[in-house]
Short mmCIF file of C-alpha atoms and ligand atoms in Angstrom, two decimals:
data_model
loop_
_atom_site.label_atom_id
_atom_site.label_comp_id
_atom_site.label_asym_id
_atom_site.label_seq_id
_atom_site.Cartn_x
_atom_site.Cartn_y
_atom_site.Cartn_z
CA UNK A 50 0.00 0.00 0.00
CA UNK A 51 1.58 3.05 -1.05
CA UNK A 52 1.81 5.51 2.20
CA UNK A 53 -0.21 8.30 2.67
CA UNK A 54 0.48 11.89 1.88
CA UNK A 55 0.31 15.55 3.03
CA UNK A 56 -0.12 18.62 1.23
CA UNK A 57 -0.22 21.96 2.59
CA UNK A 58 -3.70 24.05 2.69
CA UNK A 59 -1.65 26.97 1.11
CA UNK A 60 -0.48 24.09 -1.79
CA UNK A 61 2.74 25.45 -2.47
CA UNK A 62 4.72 23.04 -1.01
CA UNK A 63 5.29 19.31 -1.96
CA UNK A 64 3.69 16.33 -0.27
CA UNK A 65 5.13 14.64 2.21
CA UNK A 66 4.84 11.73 4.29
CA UNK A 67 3.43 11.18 8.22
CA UNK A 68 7.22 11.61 9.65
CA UNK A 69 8.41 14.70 7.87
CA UNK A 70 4.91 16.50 8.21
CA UNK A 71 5.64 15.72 12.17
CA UNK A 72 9.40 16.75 12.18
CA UNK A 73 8.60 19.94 10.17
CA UNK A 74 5.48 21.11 11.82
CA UNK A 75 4.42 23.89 9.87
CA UNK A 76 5.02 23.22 5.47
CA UNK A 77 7.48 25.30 4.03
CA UNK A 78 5.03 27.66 2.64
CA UNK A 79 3.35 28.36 5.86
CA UNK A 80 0.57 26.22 5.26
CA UNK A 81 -0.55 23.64 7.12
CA UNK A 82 -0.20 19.96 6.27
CA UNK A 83 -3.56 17.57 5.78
CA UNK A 84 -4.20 14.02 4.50
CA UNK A 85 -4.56 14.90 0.18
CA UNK A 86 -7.41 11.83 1.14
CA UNK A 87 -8.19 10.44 4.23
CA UNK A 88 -8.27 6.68 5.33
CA UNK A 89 -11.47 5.44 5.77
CA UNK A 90 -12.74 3.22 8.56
CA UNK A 91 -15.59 0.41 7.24
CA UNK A 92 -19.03 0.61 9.44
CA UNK A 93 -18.24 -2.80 11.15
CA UNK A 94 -15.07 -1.62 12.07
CA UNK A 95 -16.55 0.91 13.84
CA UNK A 96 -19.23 -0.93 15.11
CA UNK A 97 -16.19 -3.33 16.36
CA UNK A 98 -15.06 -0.16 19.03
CA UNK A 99 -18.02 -0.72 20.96
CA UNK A 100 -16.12 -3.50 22.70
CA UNK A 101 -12.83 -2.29 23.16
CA UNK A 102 -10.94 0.17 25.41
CA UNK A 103 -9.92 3.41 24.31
CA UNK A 104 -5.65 2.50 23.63
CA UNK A 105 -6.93 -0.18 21.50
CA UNK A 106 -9.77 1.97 19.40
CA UNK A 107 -6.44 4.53 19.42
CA UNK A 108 -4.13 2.12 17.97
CA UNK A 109 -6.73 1.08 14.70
CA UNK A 110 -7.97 4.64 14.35
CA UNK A 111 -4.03 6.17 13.99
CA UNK A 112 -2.67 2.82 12.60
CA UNK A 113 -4.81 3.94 9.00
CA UNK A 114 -2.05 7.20 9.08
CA UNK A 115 1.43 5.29 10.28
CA UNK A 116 1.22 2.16 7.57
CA UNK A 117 5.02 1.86 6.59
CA UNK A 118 6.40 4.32 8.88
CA UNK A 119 5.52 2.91 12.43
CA UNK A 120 5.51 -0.86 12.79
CA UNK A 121 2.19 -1.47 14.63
CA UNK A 122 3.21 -3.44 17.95
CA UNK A 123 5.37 -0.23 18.20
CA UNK A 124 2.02 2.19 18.00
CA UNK A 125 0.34 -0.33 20.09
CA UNK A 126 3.02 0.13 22.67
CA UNK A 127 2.80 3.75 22.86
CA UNK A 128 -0.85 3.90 22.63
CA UNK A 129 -1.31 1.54 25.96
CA UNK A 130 1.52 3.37 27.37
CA UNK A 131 -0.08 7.18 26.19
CA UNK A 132 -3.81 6.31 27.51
CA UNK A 133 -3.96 5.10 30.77
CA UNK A 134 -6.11 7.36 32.09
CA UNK A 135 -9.97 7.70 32.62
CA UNK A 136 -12.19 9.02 30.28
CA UNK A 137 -16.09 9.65 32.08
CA UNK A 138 -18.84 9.80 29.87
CA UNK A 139 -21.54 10.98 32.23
CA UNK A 140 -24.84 10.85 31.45
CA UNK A 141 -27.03 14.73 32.26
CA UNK A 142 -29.78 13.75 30.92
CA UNK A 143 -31.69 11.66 28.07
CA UNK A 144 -29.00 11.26 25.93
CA UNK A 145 -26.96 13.91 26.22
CA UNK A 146 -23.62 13.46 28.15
CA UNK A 147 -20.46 15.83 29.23
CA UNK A 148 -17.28 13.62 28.00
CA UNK A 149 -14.81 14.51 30.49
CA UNK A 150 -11.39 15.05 28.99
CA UNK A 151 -9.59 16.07 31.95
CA UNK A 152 -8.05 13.13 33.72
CA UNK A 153 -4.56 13.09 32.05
CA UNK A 154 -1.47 14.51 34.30
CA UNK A 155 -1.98 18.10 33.51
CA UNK A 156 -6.08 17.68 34.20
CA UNK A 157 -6.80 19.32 29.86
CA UNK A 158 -7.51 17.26 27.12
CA UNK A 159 -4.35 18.83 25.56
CA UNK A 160 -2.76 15.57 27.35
CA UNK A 161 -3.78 13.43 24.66
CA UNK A 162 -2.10 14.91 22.07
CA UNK A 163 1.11 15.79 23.51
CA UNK A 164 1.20 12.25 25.19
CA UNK A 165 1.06 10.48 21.82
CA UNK A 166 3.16 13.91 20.14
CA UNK A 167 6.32 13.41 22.52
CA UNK A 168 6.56 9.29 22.09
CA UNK A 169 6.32 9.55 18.30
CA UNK A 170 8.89 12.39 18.58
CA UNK A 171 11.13 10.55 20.80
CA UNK A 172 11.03 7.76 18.91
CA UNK A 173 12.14 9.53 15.30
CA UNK A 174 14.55 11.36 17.24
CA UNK A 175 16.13 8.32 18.46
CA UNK A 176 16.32 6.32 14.97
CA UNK A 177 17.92 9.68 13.57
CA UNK A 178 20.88 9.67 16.51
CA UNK A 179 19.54 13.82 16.82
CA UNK A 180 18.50 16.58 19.27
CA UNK A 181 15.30 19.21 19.78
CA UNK A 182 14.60 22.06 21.29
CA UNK A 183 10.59 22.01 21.98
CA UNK A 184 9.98 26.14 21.84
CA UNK A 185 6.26 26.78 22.93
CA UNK A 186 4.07 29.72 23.73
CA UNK A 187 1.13 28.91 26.28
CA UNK A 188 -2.18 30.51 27.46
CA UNK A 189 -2.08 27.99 30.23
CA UNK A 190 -3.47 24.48 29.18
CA UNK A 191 -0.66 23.51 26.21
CA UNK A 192 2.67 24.28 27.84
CA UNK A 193 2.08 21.91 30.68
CA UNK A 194 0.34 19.44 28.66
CA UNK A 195 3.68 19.59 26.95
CA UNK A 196 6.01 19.78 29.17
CA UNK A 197 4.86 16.66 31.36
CA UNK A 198 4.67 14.98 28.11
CA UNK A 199 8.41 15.62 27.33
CA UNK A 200 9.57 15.16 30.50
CA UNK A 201 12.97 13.15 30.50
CA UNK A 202 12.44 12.15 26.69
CA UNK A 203 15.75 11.68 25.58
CA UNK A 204 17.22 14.05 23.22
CA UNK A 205 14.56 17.17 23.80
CA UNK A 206 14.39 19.78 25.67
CA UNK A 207 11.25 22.38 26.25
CA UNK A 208 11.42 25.79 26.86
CA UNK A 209 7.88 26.85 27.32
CA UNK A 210 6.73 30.76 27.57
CA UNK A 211 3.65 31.86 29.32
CA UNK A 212 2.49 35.33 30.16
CA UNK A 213 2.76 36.21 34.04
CA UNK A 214 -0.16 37.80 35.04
CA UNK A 215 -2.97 35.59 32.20
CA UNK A 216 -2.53 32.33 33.54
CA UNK A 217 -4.16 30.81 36.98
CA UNK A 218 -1.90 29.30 39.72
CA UNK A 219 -2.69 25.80 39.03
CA UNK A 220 -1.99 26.05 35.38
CA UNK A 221 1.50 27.56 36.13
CA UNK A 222 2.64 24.89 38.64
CA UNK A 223 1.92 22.36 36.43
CA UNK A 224 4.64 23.12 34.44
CA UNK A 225 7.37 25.16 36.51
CA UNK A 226 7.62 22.17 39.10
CA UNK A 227 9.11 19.46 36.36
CA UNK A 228 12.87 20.86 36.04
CA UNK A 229 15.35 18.29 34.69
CA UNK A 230 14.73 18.95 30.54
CA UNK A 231 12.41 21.42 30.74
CA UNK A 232 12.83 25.28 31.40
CA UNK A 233 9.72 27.88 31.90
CA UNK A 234 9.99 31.55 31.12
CA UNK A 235 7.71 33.52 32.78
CA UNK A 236 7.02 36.44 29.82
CA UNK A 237 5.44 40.31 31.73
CA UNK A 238 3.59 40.48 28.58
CA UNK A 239 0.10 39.04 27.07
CA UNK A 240 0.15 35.59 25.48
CA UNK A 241 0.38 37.10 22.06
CA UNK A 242 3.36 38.38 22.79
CA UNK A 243 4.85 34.91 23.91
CA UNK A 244 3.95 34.10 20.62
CA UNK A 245 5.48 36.71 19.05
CA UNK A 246 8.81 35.65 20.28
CA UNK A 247 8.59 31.93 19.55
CA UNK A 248 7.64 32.82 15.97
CA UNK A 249 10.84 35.44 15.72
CA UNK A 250 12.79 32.39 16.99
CA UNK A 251 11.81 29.75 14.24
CA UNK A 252 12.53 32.60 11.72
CA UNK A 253 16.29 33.78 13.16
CA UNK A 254 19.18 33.34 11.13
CA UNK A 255 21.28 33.64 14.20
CA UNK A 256 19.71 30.82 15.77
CA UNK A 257 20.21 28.73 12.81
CA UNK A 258 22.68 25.92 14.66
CA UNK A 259 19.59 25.39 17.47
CA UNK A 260 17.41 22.56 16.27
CA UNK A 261 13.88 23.94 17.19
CA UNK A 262 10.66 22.25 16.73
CA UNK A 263 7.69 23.41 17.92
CA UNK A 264 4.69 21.57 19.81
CA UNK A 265 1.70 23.64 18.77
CA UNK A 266 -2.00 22.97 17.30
CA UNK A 267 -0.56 23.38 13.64
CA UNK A 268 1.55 19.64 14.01
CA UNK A 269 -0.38 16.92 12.42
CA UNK A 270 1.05 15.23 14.81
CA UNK A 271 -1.20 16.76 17.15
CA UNK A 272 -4.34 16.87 15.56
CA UNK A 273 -4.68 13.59 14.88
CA UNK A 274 -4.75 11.78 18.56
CA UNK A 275 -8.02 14.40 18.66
CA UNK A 276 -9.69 12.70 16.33
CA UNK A 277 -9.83 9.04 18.74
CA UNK A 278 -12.33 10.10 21.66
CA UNK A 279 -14.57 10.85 19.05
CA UNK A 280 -14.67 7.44 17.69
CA UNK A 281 -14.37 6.69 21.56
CA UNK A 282 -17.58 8.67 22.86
CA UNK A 283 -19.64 7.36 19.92
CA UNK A 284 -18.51 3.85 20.50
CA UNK A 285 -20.14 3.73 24.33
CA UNK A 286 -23.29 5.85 22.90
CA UNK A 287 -24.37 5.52 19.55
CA UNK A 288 -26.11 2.45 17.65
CA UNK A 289 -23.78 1.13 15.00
CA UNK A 290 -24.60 3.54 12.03
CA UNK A 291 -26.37 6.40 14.52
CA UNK A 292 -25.18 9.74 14.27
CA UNK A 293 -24.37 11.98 16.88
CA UNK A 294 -23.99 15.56 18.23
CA UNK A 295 -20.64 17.01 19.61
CA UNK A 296 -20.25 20.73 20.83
CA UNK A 297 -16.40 21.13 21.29
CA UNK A 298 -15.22 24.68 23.07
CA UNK A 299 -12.99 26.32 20.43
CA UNK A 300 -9.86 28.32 20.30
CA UNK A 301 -7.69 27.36 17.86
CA UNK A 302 -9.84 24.85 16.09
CA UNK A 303 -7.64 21.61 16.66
CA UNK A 304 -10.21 20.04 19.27
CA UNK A 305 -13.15 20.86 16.57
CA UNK A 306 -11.02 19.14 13.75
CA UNK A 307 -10.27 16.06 15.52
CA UNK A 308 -14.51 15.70 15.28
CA UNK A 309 -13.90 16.81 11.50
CA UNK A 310 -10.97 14.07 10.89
CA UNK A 311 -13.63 11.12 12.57
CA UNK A 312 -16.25 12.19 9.96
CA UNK A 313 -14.12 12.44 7.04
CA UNK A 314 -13.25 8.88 8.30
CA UNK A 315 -16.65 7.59 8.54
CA UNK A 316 -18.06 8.42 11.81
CA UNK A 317 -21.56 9.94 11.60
CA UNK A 318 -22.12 13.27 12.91
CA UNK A 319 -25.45 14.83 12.71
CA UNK A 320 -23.86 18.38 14.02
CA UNK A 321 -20.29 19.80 15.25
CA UNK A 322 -21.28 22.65 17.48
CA UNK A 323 -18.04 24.71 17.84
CA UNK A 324 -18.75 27.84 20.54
CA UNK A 325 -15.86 30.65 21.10
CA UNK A 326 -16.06 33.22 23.66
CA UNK A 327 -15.84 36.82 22.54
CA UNK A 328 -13.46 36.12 19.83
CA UNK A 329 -16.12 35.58 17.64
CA UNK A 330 -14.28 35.91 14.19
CA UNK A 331 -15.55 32.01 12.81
CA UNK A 332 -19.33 32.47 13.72
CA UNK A 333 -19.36 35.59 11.99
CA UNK A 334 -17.93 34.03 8.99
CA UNK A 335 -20.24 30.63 9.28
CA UNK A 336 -22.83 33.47 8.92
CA UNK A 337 -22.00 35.84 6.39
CA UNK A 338 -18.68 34.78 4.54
CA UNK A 339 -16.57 37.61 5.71
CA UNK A 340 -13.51 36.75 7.87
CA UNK A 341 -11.99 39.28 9.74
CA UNK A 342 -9.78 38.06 12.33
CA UNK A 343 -9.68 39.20 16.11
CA UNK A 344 -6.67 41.67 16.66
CA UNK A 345 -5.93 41.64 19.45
CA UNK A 346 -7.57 38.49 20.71
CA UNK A 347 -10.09 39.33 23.35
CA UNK A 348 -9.37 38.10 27.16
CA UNK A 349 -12.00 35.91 28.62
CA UNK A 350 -12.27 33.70 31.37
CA UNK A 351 -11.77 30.56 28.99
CA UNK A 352 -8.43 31.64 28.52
CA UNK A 353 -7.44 28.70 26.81
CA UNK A 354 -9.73 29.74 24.03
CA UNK A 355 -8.69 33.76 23.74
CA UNK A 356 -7.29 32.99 20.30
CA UNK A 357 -8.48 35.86 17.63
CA UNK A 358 -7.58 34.04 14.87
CA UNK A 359 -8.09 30.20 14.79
CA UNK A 360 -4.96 28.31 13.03
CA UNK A 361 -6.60 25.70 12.08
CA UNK A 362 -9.42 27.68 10.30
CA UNK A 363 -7.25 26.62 6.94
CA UNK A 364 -7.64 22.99 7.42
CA UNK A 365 -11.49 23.38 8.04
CA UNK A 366 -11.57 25.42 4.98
CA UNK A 367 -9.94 23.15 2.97
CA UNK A 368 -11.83 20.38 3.75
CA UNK A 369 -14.91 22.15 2.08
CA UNK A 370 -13.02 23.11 -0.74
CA UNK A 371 -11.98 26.77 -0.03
CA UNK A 372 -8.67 28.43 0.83
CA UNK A 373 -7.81 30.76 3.65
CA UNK A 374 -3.64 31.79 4.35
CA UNK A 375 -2.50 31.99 7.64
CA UNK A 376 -2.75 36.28 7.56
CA UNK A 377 -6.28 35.36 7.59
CA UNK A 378 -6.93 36.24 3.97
CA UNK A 379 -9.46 34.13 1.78
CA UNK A 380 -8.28 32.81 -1.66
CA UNK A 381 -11.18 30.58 -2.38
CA UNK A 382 -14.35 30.82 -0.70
CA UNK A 383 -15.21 27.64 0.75
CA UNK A 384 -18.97 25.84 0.00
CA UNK A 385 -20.38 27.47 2.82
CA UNK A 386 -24.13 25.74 2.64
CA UNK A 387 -22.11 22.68 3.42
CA UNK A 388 -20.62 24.70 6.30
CA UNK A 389 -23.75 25.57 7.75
CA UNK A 390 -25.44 22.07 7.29
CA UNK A 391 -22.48 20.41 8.84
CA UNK A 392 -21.28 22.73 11.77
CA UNK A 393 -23.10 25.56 14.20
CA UNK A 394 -21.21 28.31 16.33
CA UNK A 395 -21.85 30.99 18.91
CA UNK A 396 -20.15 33.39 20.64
CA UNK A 397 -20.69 33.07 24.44
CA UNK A 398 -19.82 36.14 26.47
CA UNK A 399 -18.19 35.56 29.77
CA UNK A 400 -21.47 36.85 31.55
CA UNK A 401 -22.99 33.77 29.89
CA UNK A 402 -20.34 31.36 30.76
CA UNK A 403 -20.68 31.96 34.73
CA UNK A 404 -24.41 32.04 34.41
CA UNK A 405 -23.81 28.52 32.74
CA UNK A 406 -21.72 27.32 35.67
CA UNK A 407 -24.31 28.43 37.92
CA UNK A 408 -27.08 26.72 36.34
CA UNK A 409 -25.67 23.19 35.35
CA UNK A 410 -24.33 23.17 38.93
CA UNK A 411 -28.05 23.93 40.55
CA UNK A 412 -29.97 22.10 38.10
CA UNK A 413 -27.47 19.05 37.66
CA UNK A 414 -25.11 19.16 40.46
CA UNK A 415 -22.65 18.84 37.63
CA UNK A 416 -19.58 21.18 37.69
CA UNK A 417 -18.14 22.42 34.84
CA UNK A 418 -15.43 24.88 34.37
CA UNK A 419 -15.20 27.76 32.08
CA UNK A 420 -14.08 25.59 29.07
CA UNK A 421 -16.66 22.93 29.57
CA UNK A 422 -19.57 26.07 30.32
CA UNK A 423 -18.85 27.31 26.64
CA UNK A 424 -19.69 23.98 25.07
CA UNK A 425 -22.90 23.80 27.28
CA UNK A 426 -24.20 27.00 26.10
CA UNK A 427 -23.04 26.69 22.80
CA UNK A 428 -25.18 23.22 22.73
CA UNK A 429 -28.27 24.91 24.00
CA UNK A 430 -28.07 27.52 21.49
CA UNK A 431 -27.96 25.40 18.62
CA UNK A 432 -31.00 23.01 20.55
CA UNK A 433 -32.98 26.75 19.91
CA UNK A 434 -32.37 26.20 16.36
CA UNK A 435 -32.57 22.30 15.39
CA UNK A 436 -34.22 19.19 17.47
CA UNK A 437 -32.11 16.83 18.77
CA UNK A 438 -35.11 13.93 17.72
CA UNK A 439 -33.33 11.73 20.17
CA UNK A 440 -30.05 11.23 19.37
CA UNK A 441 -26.99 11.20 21.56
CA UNK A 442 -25.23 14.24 22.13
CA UNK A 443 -21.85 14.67 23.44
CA UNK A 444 -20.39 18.19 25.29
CA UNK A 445 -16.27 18.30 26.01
CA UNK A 446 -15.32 19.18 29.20
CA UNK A 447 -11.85 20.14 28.15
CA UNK A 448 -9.92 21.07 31.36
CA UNK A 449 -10.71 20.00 35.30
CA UNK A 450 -12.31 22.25 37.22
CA UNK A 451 -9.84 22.34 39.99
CA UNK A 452 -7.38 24.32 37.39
CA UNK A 453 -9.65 27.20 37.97
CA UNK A 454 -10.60 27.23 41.58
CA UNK A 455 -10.49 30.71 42.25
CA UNK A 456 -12.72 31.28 39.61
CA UNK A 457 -15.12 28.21 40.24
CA UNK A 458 -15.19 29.74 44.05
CA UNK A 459 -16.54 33.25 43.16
CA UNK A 460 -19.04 31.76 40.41
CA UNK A 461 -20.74 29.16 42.78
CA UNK A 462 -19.67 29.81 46.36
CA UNK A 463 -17.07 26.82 46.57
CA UNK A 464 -13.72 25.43 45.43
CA UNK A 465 -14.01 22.28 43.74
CA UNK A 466 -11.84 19.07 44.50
CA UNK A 467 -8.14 18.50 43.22
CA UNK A 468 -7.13 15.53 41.51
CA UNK A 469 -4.37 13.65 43.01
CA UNK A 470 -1.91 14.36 40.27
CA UNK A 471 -2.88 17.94 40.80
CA UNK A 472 -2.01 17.92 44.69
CA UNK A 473 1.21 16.64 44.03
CA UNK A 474 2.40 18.90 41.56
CA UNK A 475 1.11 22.54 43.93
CA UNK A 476 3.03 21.02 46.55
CA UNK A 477 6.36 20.93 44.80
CA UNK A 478 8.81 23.76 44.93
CA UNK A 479 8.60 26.36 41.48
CA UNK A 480 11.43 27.14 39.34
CA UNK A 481 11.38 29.51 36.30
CA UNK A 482 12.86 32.25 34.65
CA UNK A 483 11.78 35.80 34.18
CA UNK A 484 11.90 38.32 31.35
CA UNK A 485 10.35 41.42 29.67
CA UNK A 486 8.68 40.84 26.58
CA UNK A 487 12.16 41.17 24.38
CA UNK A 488 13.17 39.29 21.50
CA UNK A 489 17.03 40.55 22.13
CA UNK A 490 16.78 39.16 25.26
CA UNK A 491 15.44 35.87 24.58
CA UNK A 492 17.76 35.49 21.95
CA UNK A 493 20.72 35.43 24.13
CA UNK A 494 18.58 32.75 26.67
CA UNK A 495 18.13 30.95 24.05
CA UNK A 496 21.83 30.49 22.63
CA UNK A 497 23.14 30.85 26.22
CA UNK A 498 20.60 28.04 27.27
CA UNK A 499 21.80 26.03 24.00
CA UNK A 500 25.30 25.80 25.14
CA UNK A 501 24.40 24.88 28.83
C1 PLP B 640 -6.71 24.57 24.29
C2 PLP B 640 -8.01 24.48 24.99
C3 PLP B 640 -9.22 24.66 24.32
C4 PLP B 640 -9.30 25.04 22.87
O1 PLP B 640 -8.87 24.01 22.02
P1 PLP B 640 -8.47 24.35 20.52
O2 PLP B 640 -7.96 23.09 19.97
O3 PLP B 640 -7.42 25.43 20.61
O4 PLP B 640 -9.70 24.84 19.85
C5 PLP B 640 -10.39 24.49 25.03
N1 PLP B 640 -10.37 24.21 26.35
C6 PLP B 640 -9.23 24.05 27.02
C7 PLP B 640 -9.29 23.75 28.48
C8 PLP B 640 -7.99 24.16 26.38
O5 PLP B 640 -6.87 24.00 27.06
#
């Protein structure tokens, strides 16, 4: 079977296969690779992940991408070893369900990526004999995600950069208590401009000898993991052949697209609801066809989600046939009545969100964070719009609420409970660096950390 291969959304660069579209991370020209076709996945092969635990629906989903690059008791290996965790599916009410994606080490379903991410990248390093330098910009949930996922994985280190004052307490020990291979940098200075200075980094002549790869939403290598708990959640809920409704809170579209990758693969999905807080630049173009990005992204108390212009908009796009760059400028307008049958959005201010806490809590005793509030509301709005006629329904609770107690406290009067692996990381001493929001600066961290 001849191995798959990636093209980028702005298709100026050539294909490639599954290993260089992971060690590259972002194509040449600034595009983002995407399966030219995807595998597909027969109905009785779905049907067949009704029985089986999640490393093992994992292993057949991912094992369609890594033919010929990954022999498959290796994948099977890391996908026992990646998932070991819980994943609740409970039940609100009828049908509908909150899929809780928060029991990995760093309590956000941005463990599931980076836990499959670092063992694939550990492993390629390894057969090349080389070195890495993971350089990664936070807003809270990624960076730890990323760092625990690293951790002590021969031949990397991560540098991760967050912005002091946008981040809660939890989120920050989670990743300044690790030490050995990984370094934070605290950054006085909004998230975007964390970003900033990772991008000026990847594009720096003078820090041409420094191997850098980077461990954002734009990998492939990322995405892909995200499309399993979809197969997953339909696989405990849905009759063989049933669709089903998933509202995913969206920032930077990679959750949302790992729904999108299981339905170009043959799961049936009646509706993706994808809600954003204020940074409301992808409803307004599901309704009217205008883009205009979000600059500068809004804050809200999702912060994982203040992202004012969605990377992963250009794979969306391309998969119904349009093309947007990464400046946020349309080249081909994609078939937007497919758009609108396929997918609903809404913006949900942060008034909202609380009052969304607030009620799920009273009415359910169910606690959801800030994350999980959006993709209640966001569900509810589209319920205004469409009937559910009985079919299961799925919400993503992407982060733990105990990242977010302070927060959680003021909204409904008490702090929630921590999760062991929580506890044990807030008790452990911090260690990061400091800086202003300098490129100069960094510059000479980075090449003075490089020769440390
Ligand atoms: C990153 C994150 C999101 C948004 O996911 P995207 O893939 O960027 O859309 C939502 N919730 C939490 C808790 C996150 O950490």
């Amino acid at each position: 079977m001849a191995a798959l291969l990636f093209s980028s959304t702005n298709g100026q660069s050539p294909a490639v296969n599954l290993r260089e579209a992971f060690l590259r991370g972002q194509a040449p020209d600034r595009g983002l690779y995407f399966p030219e076709k995807f595998p597909t996945l027969a109905p009785e092969e779905i049907a067949a992940f009704a029985k089986l635990p999640y490393h093992e629906i994992a292993f057949r989903v991912l094992s369609k991408y890594t033919d010929g690059i990954i022999p498959s008791d290796v994948l099977a290996t890391l996908c026992r070893d990646a998932y070991n965790f819980e994943i609740p599916l409970e039940k609100v009410y009828d049908r509908v369900c909150v899929m809780r994606l928060d029991q990995g080490p760093t309590a956000s379903f941005k463990d599931f990526a980076a836990r499959m991410m670092a063992r694939l990248m550990g492993k390629f390093l390894h057969e090349d004999g080389k070195q890495l330098t993971i350089l990664t910009a936070t807003s809270g949930d990624t960076g730890a995600a990323v760092a625990h996922a690293f951790h002590n994985v021969p031949g990397i280190r991560v540098i991760v950069l967050f912005p002091i004052n946008e981040i809660s307490m939890s989120q920050r020990k989670l990743m300044t208590t690790l030490s050995d291979n990984v370094r934070t940098v605290a950054i006085d200075g909004k998230f975007d401009d964390c970003q900033a200075m990772v991008k000026q980094a990847f594009a720096d002549p003078a820090l041409k000898h420094i191997p850098l790869s980077s461990a954002n939403s734009i990998n492939i290598g990322r995405l892909l993991p995200q499309s399993v708990y979809y197969f997953y959640a339909a696989s405990r809920l849905a009759q063989p052949g049933e669709p089903i409704v998933f509202s995913v809170p969206s920032g930077n579209f990679g959750d949302m697209m790992g729904a999108v990758v299981a339905r170009q693969m043959g799961l049936p999905v009646k509706k993706l609801i994808v809600p954003v807080n204020d940074n409301d630049a992808f409803p307004r173009f599901l309704a009217t066809g205008v883009y205009q990005k979000i600059s500068p992204s809004r804050n809200s108390v999702s912060n994982a989600m203040n992202v004012g212009h969605p990377s992963n908009l250009a794979r969306l796009v391309a998969v119904y046939s349009g093309r947007i760059d990464e400046t946020g400028k349309i080249h081909q307008q994609p078939d937007l009545a497919a758009m609108r049958r396929d997918l609903f959005s809404s913006s949900i201010s942060d008034q909202r969100t609380r009052e969304t806490i607030r009620e799920v809590w009273n009415k359910y005793e169910l606690l959801l964070e800030a994350h999980g509030a959006v993709a209640w509301r966001g569900f509810q709005d589209w319920l205004a719009t469409e009937p559910l006629s009985g079919l299961p329904a799925v919400i993503l609770e992407t982060a733990n609420p105990a990242k977010f107690p302070e927060e959680i406290e003021k909204t409904i009067g008490f702090a929630p409970d921590v999760p062991p692996a929580m506890t044990a990381a807030i008790k452990l001493p911090e260690d990061f660096d400091r800086m202003g929001a300098d490129y100069e600066k960094f510059r000479e961290y980075l090449i003075q950390r490089h020769i440390n």
